[in-house]
Each structure stands twice: as structure tokens, then as C-alpha cells.
PDB file of C-alpha atoms in Angstrom:
ATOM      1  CA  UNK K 321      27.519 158.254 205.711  1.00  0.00           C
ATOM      2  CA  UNK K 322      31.211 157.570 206.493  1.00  0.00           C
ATOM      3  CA  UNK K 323      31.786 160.927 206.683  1.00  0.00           C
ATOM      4  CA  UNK K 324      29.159 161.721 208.900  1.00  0.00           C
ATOM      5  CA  UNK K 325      30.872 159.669 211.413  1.00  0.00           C
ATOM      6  CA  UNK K 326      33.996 160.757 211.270  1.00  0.00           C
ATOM      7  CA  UNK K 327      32.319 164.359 212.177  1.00  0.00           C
ATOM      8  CA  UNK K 328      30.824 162.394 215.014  1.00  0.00           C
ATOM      9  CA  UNK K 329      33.808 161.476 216.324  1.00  0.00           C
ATOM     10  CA  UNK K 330      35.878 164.055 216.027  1.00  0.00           C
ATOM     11  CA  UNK K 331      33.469 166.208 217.927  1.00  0.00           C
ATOM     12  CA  UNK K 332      33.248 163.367 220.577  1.00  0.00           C
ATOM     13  CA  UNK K 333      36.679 163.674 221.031  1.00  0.00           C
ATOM     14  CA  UNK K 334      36.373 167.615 221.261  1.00  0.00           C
ATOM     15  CA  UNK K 335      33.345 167.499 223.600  1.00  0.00           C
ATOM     16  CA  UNK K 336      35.351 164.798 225.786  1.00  0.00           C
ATOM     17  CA  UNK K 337      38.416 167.337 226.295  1.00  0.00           C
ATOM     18  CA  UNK K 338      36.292 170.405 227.088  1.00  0.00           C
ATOM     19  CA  UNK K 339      34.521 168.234 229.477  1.00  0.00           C
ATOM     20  CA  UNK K 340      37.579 166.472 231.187  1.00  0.00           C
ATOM     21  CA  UNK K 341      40.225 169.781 231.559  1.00  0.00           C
ATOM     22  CA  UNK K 342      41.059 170.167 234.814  1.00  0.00           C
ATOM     23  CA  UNK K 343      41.969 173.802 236.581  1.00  0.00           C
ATOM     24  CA  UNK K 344      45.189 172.917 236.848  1.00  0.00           C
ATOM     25  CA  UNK K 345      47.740 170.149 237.806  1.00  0.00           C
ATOM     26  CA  UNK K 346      49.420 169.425 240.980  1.00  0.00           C
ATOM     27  CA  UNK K 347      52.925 167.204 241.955  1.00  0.00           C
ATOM     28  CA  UNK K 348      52.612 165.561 245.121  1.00  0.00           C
ATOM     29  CA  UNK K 349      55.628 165.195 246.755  1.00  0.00           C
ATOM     30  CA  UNK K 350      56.891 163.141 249.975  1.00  0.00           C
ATOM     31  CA  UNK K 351      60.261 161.884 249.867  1.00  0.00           C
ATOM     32  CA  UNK K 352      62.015 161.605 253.401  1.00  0.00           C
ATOM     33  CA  UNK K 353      65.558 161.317 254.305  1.00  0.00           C
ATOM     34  CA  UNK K 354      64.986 161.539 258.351  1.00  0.00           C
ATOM     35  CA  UNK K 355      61.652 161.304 260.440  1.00  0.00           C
ATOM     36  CA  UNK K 356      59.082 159.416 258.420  1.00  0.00           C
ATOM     37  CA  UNK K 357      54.969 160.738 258.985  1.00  0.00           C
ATOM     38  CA  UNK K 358      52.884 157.888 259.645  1.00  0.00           C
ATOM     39  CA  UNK K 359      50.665 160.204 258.184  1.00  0.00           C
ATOM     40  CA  UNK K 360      51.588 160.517 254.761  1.00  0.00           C
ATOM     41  CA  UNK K 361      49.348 157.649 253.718  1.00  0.00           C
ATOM     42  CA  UNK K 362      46.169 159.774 254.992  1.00  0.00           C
ATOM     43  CA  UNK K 363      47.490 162.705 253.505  1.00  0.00           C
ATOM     44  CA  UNK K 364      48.069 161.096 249.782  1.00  0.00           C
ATOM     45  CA  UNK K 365      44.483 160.011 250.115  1.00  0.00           C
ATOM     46  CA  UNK K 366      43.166 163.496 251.460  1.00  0.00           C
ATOM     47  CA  UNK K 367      45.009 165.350 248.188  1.00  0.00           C
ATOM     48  CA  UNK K 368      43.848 162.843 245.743  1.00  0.00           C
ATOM     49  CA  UNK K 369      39.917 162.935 247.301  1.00  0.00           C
ATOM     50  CA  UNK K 370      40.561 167.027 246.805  1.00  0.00           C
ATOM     51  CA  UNK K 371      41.799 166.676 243.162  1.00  0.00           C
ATOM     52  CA  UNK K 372      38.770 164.620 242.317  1.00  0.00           C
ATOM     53  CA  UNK K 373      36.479 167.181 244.527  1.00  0.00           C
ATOM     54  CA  UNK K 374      37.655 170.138 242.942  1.00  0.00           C
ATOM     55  CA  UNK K 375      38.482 169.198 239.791  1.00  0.00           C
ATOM     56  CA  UNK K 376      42.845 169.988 239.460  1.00  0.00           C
ATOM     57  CA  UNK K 377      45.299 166.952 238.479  1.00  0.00           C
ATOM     58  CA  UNK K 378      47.699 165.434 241.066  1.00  0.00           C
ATOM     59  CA  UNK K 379      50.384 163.077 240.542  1.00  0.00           C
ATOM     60  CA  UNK K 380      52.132 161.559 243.432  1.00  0.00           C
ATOM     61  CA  UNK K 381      56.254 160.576 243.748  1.00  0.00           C
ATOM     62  CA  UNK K 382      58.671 160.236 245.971  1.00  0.00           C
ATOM     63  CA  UNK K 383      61.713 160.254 243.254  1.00  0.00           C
ATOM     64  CA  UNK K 384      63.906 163.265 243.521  1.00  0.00           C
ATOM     65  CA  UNK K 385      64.701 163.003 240.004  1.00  0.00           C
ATOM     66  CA  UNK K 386      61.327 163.367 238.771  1.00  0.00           C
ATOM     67  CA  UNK K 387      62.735 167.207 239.525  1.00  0.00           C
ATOM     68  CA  UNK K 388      64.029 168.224 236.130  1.00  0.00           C
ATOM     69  CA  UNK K 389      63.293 170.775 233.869  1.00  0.00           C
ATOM     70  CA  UNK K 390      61.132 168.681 231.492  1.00  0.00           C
ATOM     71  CA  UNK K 391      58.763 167.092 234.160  1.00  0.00           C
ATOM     72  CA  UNK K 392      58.226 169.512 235.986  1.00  0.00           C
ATOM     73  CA  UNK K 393      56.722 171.941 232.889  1.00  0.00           C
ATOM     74  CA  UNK K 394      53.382 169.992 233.089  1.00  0.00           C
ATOM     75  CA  UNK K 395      52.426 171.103 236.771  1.00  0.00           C
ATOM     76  CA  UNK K 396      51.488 174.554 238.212  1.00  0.00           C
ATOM     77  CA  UNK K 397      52.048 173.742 241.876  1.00  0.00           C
ATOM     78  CA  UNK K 398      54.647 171.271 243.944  1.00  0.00           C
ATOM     79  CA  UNK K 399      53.186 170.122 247.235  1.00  0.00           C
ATOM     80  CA  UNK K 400      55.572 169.114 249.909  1.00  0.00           C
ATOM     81  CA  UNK K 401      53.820 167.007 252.273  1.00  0.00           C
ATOM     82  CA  UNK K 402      55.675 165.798 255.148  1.00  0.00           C
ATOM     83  CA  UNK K 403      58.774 165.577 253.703  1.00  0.00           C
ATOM     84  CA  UNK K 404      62.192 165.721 255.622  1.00  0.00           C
ATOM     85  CA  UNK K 405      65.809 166.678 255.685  1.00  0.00           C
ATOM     86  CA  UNK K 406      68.132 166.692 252.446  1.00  0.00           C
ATOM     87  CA  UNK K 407      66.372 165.145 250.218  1.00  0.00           C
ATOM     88  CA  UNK K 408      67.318 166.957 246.414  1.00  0.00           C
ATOM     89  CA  UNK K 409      70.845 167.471 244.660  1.00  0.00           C
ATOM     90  CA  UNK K 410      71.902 170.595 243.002  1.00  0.00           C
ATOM     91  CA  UNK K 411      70.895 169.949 239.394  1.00  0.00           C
ATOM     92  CA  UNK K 412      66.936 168.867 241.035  1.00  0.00           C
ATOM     93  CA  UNK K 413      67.351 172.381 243.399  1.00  0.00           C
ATOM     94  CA  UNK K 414      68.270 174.259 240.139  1.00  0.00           C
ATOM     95  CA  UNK K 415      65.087 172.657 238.599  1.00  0.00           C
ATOM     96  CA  UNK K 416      62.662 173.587 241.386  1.00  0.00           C
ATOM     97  CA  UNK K 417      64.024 176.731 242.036  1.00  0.00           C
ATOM     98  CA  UNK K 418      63.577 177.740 238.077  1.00  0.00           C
ATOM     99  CA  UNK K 419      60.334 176.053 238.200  1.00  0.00           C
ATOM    100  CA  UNK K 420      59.188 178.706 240.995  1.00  0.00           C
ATOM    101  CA  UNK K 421      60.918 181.782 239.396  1.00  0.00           C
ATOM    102  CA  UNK K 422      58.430 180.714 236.330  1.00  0.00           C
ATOM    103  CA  UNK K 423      55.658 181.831 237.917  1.00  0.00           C
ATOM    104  CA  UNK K 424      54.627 178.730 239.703  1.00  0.00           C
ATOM    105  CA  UNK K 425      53.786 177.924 242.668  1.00  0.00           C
ATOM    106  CA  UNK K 426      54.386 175.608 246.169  1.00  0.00           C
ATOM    107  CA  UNK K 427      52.543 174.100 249.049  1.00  0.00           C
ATOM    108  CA  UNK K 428      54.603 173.159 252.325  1.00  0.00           C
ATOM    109  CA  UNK K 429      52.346 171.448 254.831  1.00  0.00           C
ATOM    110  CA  UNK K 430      53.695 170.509 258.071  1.00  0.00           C
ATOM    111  CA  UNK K 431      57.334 169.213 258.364  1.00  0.00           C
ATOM    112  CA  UNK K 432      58.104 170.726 254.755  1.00  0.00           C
ATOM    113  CA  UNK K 433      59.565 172.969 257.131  1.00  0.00           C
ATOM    114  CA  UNK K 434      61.813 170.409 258.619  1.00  0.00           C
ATOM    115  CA  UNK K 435      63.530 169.872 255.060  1.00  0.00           C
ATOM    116  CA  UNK K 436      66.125 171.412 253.225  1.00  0.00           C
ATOM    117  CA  UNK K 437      68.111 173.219 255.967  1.00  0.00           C
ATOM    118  CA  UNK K 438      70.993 174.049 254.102  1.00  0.00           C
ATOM    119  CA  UNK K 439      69.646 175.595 251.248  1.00  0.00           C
ATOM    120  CA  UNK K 440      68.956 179.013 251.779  1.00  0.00           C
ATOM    121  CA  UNK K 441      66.405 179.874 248.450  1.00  0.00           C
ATOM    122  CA  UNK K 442      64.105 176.979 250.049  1.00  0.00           C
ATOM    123  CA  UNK K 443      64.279 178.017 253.621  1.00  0.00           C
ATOM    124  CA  UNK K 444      63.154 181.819 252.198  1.00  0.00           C
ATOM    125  CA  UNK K 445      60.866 179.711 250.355  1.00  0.00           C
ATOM    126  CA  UNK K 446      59.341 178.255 253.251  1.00  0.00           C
ATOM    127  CA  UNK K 447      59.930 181.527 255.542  1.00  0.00           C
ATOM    128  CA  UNK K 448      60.236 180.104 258.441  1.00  0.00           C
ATOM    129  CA  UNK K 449      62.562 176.393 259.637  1.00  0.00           C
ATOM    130  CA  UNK K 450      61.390 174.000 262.298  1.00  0.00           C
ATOM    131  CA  UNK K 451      63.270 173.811 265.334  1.00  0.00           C
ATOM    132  CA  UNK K 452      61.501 171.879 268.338  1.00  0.00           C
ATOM    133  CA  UNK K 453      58.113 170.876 269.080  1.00  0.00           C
ATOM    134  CA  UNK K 454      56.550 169.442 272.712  1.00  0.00           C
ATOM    135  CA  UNK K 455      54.364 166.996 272.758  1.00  0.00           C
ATOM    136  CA  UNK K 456      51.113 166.431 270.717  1.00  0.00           C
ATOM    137  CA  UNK K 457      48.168 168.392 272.504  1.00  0.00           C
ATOM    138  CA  UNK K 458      45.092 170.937 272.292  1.00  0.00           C
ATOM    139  CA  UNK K 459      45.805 174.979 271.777  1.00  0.00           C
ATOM    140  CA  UNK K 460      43.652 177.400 270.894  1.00  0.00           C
ATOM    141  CA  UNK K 461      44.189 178.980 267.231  1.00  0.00           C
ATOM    142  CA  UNK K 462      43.772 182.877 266.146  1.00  0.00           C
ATOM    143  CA  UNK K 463      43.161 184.015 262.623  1.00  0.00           C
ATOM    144  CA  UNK K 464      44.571 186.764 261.521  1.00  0.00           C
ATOM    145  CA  UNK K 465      43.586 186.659 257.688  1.00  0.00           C
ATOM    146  CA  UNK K 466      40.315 185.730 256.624  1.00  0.00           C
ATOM    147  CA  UNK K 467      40.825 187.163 253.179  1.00  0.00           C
ATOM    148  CA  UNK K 468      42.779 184.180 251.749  1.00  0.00           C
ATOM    149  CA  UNK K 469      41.031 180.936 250.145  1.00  0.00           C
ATOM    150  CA  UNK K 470      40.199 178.064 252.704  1.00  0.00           C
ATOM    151  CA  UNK K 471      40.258 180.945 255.730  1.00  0.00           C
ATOM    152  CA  UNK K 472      36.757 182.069 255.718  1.00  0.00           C
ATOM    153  CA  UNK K 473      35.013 179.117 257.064  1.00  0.00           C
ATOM    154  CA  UNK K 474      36.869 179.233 260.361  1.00  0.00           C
ATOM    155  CA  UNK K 475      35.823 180.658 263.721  1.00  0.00           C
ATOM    156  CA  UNK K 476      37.866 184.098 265.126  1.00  0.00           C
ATOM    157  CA  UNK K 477      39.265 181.579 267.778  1.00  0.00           C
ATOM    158  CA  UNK K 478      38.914 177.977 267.728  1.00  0.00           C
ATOM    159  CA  UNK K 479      40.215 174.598 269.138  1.00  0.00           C
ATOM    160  CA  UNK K 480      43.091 172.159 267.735  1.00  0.00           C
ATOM    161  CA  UNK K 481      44.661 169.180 268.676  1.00  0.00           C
ATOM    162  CA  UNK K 482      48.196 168.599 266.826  1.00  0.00           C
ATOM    163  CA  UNK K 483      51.962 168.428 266.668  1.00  0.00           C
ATOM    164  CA  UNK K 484      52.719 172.253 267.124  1.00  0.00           C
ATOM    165  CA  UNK K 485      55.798 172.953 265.867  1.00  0.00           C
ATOM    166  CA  UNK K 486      58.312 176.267 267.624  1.00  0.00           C
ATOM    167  CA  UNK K 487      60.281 177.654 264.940  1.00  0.00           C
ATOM    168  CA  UNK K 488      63.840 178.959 264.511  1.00  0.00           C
ATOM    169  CA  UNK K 489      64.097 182.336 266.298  1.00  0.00           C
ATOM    170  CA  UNK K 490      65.421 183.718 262.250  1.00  0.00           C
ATOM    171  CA  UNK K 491      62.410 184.569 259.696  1.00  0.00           C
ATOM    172  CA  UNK K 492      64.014 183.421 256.410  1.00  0.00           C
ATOM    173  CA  UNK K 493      61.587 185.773 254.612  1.00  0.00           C
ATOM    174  CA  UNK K 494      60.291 189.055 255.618  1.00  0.00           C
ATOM    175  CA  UNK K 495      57.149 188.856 253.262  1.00  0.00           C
ATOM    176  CA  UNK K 496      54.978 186.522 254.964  1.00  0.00           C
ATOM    177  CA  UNK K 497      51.675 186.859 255.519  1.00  0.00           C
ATOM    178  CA  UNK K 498      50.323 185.088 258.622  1.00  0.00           C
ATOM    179  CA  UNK K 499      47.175 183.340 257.884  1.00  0.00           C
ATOM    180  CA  UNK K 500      47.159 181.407 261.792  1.00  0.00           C
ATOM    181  CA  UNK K 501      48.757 182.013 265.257  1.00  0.00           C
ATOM    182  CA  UNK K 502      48.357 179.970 268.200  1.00  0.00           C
ATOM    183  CA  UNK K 503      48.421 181.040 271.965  1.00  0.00           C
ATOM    184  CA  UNK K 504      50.965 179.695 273.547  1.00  0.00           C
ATOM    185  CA  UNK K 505      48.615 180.518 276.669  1.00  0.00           C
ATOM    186  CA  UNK K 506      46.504 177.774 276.021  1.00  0.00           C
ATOM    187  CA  UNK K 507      49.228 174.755 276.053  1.00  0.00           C
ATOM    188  CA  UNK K 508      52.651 173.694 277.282  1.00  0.00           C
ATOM    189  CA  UNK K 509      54.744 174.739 274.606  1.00  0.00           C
ATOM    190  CA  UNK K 510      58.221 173.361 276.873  1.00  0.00           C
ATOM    191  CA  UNK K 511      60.180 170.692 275.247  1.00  0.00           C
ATOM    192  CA  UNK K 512      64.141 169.663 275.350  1.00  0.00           C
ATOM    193  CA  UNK K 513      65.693 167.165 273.321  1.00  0.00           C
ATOM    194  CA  UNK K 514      69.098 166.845 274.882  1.00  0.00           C
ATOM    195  CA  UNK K 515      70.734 170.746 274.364  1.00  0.00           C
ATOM    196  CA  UNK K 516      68.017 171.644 272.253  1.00  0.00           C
ATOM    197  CA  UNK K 517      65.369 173.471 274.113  1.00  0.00           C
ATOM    198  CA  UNK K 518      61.947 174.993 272.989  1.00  0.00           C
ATOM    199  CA  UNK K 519      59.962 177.163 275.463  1.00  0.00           C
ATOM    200  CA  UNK K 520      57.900 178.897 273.013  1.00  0.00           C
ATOM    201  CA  UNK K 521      57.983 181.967 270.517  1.00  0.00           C
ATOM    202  CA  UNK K 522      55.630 184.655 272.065  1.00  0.00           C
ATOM    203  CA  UNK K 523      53.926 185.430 269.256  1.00  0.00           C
ATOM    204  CA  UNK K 524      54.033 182.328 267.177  1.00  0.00           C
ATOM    205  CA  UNK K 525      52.822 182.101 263.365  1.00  0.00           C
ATOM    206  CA  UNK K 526      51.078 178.463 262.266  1.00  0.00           C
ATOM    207  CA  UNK K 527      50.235 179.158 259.136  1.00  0.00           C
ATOM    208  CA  UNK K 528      51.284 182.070 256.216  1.00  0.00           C
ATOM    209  CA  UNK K 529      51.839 182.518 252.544  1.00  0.00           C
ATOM    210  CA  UNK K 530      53.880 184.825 250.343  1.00  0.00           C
ATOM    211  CA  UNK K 531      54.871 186.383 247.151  1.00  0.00           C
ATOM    212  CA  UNK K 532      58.795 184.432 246.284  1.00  0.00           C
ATOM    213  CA  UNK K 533      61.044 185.144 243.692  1.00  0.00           C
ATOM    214  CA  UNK K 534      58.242 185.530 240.702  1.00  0.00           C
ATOM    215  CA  UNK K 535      56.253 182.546 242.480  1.00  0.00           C
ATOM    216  CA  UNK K 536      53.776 181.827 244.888  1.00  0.00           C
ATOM    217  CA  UNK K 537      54.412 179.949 248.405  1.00  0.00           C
ATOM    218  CA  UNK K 538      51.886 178.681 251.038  1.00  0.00           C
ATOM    219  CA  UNK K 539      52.796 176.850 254.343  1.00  0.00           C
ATOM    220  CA  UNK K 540      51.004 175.321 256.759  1.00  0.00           C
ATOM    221  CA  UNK K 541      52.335 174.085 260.202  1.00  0.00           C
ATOM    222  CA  UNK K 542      49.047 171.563 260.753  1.00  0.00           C
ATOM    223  CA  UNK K 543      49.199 168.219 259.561  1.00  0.00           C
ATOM    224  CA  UNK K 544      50.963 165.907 262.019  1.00  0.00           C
ATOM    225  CA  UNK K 545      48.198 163.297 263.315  1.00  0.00           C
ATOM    226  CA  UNK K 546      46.632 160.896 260.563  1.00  0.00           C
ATOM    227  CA  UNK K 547      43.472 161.933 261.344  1.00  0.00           C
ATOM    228  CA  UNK K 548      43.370 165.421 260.277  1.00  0.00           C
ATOM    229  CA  UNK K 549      44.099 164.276 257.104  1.00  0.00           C
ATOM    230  CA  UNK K 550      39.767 163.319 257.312  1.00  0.00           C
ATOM    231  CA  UNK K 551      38.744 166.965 259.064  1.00  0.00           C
ATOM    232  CA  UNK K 552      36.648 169.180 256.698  1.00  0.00           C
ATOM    233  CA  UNK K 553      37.797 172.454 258.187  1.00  0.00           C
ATOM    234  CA  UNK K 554      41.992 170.677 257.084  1.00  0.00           C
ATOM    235  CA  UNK K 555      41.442 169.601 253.631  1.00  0.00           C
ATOM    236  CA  UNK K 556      39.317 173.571 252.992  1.00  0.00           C
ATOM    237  CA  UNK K 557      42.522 175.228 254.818  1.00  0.00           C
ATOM    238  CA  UNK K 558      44.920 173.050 252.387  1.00  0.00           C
ATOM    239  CA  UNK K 559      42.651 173.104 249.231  1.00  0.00           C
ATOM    240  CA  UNK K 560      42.620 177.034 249.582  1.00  0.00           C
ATOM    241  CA  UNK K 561      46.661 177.069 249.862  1.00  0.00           C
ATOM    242  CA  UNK K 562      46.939 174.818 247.052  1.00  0.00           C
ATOM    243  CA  UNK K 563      44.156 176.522 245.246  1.00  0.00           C
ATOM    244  CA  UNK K 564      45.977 179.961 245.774  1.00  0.00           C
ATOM    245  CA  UNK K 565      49.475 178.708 245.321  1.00  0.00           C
ATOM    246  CA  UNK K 566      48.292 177.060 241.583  1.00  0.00           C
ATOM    247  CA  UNK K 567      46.267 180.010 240.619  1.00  0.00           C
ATOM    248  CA  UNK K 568      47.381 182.918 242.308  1.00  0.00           C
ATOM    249  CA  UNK K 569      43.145 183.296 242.696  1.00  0.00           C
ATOM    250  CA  UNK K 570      40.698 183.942 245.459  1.00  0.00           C
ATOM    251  CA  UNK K 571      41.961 187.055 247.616  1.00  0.00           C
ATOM    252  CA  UNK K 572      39.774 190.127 247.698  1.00  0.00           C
ATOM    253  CA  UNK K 573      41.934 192.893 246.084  1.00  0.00           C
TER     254      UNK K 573
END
């Protein structure tokens, strides 16, 4: 009898694993040492509601030294969301950047291209750096790519209301893949802030991804407005980055 139970149990406890793995894990990461998102909060909830939609694990931090070698080993993507400025050391670069060259990948979204200036690896990483952005209004969007994960729901052309952001005139990486454009046709894309002046790009990239240093890197320039953080056609556009970036799954070979 007693050990008919214990046989019980221990398959429980198999049956309970098999049934609760996840795809993979994900470390969500916001930490800000200038501008601070008011919608970060929105867009913690939005990646946590994907991780229980889709089944991958996400732990959320905003302490830099969480980036070590040991920590780190458990995830198979980083996801910068919204974060700003200088805001790792050396010895937590040196962790991230092996982290990458392991095979692993990262999701920027939004002002993860506002971070990290001086450190050249990350702004290859990223591909392109933020440099000015006019005020929040509607553009129309192209898409370029349909054959990466979250880009086949959307339209040819479609309307967009956000924060969009004009880019340093140097592309830190020549590898990217646009995924998004926007046309610069369709909105006023003049801003100054004292010397600094943006008047557009011409042809201006929104969203990409590429192959990094034995890694995988997605970025996304949406993301500014709380709200978007609770738009279907977002989260699919994110999921699929974060999806591809964990993975390296879903594009048609």
C-alpha cells in the first residue's frame, strides 16, 4: 500500500513539471537614470498578461546588479523596457554582453534606445540611438517585413498615434532588418530642444531586428503612451520580438 503511494506521488510530481514548463524565461528590465515612462507600470502589466498568455516565465527588476553571470544563466531573453541613460557598470556590461555572445537574446522597446550612449557593443546592439522626437501625434506606418513573428497581422499601411522618435544620423549596426517605417509625410516630424534640432530622417526605420555577436536583438521604437501598453495589434508586435529574440523561431526560411 505504502508503496503504491509513493509511486503516486512521484508521478504527480512528474506529471506536475511536464504540465507547468514554460517555453522559456524572460528578465524584465526597467531601471532609469534620466527620463522616467509613466508608462512602465502598463507595460510591466502588458509583459506579465503575455507570459501568462503564452506560456514563457518573466521576472521583473530594476537592480543593475541582478546583471551577473550567475543570474542571468536562468533566462533566454533580457527585455529593456523604457529604460534610460547609464544605468550598468562595467563588471554588469561584461555580464550582459557575455550573456548575449551565449546565444541569447534581447528585446529593446521604445527608449531602450535612449540608454547606454557610451557603450558602443550596446548601441550596435540596439542599431540605432535616439536623438530627438516632436511631439506625440498620428503617422501613418509601412511594413516592410511581414515574415517575422507578431508582423503578419498588420495592414500594408496603417494608422498610429505615439511618441515617434528621429534617430542619430549613424547606424550603429549595418545588419538590421527593418520590420516598420513611418512616413514622415503624414506628420510634423520638426522639433528643437535648445541646439538640438530634429527635422526628420527621410527614410526613417521604427522597428528592426538582427543577428549580434552570436545573439539575437529586436527593437521596437513604439511604446511611449500608457495606453498602447492595452492594444492587441502592440502586445502581438512585442510578443513576436520577444518570442523571436528567446527562440530564434517563427521566420519562414
Amino acid at each position: 500500500m505504502k508503496k503504491s503511494i509513493i509511486l503516486f506521488l512521484i508521478c504527480s510530481c512528474i506529471s506536475l513539471q511536464v504540465f507547468s514548463q514554460q517555453q522559456f524565461k524572460a528578465l524584465l528590465f526597467t531601471k532609469t537614470a534620466g527620463y522616467h515612462h509613466e508608462s512602465i507600470n502598463e507595460g510591466v502589466t502588458a509583459v506579465k498578461a503575455l507570459a501568462e498568455r503564452h506560456n514563457f516565465g518573466v521576472e521583473w527588476h530594476e537592480d543593475a546588479k541582478k546583471f551577473n553571470n550567475k543570474f542571468l544563466a536562468q533566462f533566454d531573453v533580457i527585455i529593456f523596457l523604457n529604460t534610460t541613460e547609464d544605468i550598468l557598470n562595467d563588471e554588469q556590461q561584461n555580464a550582459f554582453k557575455a550573456f548575449i555572445q551565449s546565444g541569447k537574446g534581447f528585446v529593446g522597446i521604445h527608449s531602450a534606445s535612449d540608454t547606454e550612449y557610451d557603450w558602443q557593443w550596446y548601441t550596435k546592439l540596439v542599431g540605432r540611438m535616439f536623438h530627438i522626437h516632436p511631439a506625440q501625434q498620428t503617422a501613418m506606418l509601412e511594413v516592410t517585413d511581414s515574415n517575422f513573428p507578431g508582423m503578419e497581422i498588420f495592414p500594408k499601411r496603417f494608422m498610429w498615434t505615439d511618441e515617434w522618435y528621429e534617430f542619430k544620423k549613424e547606424e550603429y549596426s549595418k545588419n538590421l532588418k527593418v520590420l516598420l517605417t513611418i512616413d514622415e509625410n503624414t506628420y510634423n516630424p520638426n522639433a528643437q530642444w535648445g541646439e538640438k534640432i530634429g527635422k526628420g530622417m527621410g527614410y526613417h526605420p521604427i522597428s528592426w531586428y538582427q543577428d549580434y555577436d552570436n545573439g539575437r536583438s529586436f527593437y521596437t521604437a513604439l511604446g511611449h503612451i500608457p495606453l498602447i501598453y492595452s492594444d492587441p495589434w502592440f502586445l502581438h508586435h512585442i510578443y513576436g520580438g520577444i518570442y523571436w529574440a528567446a527562440t530564434g523561431k517563427g521566420i519562414k526560411k
